[in-house]
Short mmCIF file of C-alpha atoms in Angstrom, two decimals:
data_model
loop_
_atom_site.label_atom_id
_atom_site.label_comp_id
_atom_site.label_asym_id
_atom_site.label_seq_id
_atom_site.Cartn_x
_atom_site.Cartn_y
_atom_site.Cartn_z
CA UNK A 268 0.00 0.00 0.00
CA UNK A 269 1.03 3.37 -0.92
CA UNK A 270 -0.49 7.08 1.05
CA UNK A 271 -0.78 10.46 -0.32
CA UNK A 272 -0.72 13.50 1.62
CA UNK A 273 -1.97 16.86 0.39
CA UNK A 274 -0.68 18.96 2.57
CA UNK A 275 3.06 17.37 1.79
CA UNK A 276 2.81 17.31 -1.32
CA UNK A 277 4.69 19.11 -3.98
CA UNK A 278 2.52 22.12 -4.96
CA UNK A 279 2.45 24.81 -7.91
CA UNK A 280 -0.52 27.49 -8.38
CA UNK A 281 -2.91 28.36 -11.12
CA UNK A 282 -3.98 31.70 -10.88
CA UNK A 283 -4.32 31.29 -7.46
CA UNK A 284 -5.28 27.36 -7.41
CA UNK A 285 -3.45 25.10 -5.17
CA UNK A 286 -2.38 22.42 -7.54
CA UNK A 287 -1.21 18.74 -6.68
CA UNK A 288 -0.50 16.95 -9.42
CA UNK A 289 0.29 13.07 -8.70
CA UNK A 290 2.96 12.56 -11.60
CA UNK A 291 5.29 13.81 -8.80
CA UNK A 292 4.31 10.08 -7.45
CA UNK A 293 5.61 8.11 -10.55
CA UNK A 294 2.64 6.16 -10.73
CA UNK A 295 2.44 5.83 -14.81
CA UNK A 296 3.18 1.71 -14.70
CA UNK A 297 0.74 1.26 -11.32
CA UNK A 298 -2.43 3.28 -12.61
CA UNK A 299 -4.02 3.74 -15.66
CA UNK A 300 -4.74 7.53 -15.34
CA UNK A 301 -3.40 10.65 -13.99
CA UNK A 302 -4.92 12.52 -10.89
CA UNK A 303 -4.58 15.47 -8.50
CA UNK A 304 -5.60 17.49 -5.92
CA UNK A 305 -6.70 21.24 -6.92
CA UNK A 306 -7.65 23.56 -4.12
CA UNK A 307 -9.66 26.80 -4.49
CA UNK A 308 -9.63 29.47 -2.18
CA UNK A 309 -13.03 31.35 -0.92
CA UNK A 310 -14.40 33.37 -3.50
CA UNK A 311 -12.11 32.32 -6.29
CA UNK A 312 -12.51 30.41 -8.87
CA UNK A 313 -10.53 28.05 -11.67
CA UNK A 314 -10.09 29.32 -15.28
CA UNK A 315 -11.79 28.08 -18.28
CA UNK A 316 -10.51 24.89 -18.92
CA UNK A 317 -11.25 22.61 -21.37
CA UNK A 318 -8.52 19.35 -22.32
CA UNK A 319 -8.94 16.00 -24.21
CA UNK A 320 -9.01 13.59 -20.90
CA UNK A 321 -12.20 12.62 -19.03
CA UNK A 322 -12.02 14.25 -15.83
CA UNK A 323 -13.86 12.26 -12.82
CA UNK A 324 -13.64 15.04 -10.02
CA UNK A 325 -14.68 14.29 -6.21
CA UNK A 326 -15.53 17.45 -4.02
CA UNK A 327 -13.15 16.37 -0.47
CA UNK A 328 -14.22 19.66 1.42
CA UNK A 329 -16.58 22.99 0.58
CA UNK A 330 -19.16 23.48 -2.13
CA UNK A 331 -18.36 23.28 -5.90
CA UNK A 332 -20.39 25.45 -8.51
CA UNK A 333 -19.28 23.93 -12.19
CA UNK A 334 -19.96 26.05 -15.01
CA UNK A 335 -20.87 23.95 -17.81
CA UNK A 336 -21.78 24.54 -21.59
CA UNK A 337 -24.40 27.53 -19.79
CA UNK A 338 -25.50 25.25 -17.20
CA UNK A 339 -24.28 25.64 -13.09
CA UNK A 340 -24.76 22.55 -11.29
CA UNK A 341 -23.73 23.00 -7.36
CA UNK A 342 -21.48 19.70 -6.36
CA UNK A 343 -21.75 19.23 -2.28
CA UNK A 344 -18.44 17.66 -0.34
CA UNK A 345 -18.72 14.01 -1.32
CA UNK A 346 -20.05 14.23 -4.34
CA UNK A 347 -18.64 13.75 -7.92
CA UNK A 348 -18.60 14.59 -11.46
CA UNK A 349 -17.48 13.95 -14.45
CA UNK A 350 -16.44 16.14 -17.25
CA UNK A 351 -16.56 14.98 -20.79
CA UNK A 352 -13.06 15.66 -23.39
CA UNK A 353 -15.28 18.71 -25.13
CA UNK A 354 -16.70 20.63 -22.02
CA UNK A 355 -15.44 23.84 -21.00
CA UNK A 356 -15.37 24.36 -17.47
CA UNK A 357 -14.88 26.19 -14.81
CA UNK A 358 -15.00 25.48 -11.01
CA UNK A 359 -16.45 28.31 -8.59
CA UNK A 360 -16.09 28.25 -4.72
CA UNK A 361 -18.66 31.11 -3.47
CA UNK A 362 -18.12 30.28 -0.06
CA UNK A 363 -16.78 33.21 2.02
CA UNK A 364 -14.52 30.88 4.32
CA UNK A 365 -14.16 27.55 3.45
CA UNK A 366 -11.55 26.64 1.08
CA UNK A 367 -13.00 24.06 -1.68
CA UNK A 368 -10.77 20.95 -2.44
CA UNK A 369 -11.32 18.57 -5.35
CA UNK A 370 -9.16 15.27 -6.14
CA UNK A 371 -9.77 15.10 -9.64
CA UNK A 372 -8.52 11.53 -12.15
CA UNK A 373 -8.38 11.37 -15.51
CA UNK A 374 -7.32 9.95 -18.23
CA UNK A 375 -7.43 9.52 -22.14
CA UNK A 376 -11.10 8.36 -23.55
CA UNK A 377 -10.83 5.17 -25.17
CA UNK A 378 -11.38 5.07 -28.98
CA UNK A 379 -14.49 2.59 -29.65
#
């Protein structure tokens, strides 16, 4: 078994998003996608993104609001979603305190 520790772990921002990314692991011959942590402070938000992986995203503390193709869906701690290879996104945290963190995997879509 193998742990992973957020607060330890080697960091870089976005705007001003805490990123994790887990290549810093050297995980690419163990698991078959690539994952992180992303944390974004209160009243911030992440910029429009949009990439050609699947993203399957799991709210660990606060209150997502995903901005979607026009649509805002509100994600509650321990909830998920999942993000398609052509939506733009972006992740809001309206909360006026509590710092939202997401541990987000993804990976390539397969070809059918």
């Amino acid at each position: 078994m193998r742990t992973f520790d957020l607060r330890t772990g080697e960091d870089l921002f976005v705007k001003d998003l805490r990123v994790v990314r887990w290549e810093q692991y050297d995980l690419d011959r163990e698991v078959p996608f690539q994952a992180m942590w992303y944390s974004v402070p209160p009243g911030s938000e992440s910029p429009l993104d949009q990439h050609p992986e699947l993203e399957l995203s799991l709210v660990v503390a606060g209150t997502a609001h995903v901005l979607t193709g026009g649509t805002e869906h509100e994600i509650q701690q321990g909830n998920a979603f999942l993000l398609s290879s052509t939506e733009q996104h972006v992740v809001q945290n309206r909360s006026d305190s509590v710092e939202l963190t997401v541990f987000s995997a993804y990976w390539m879509p397969i070809d059918e």
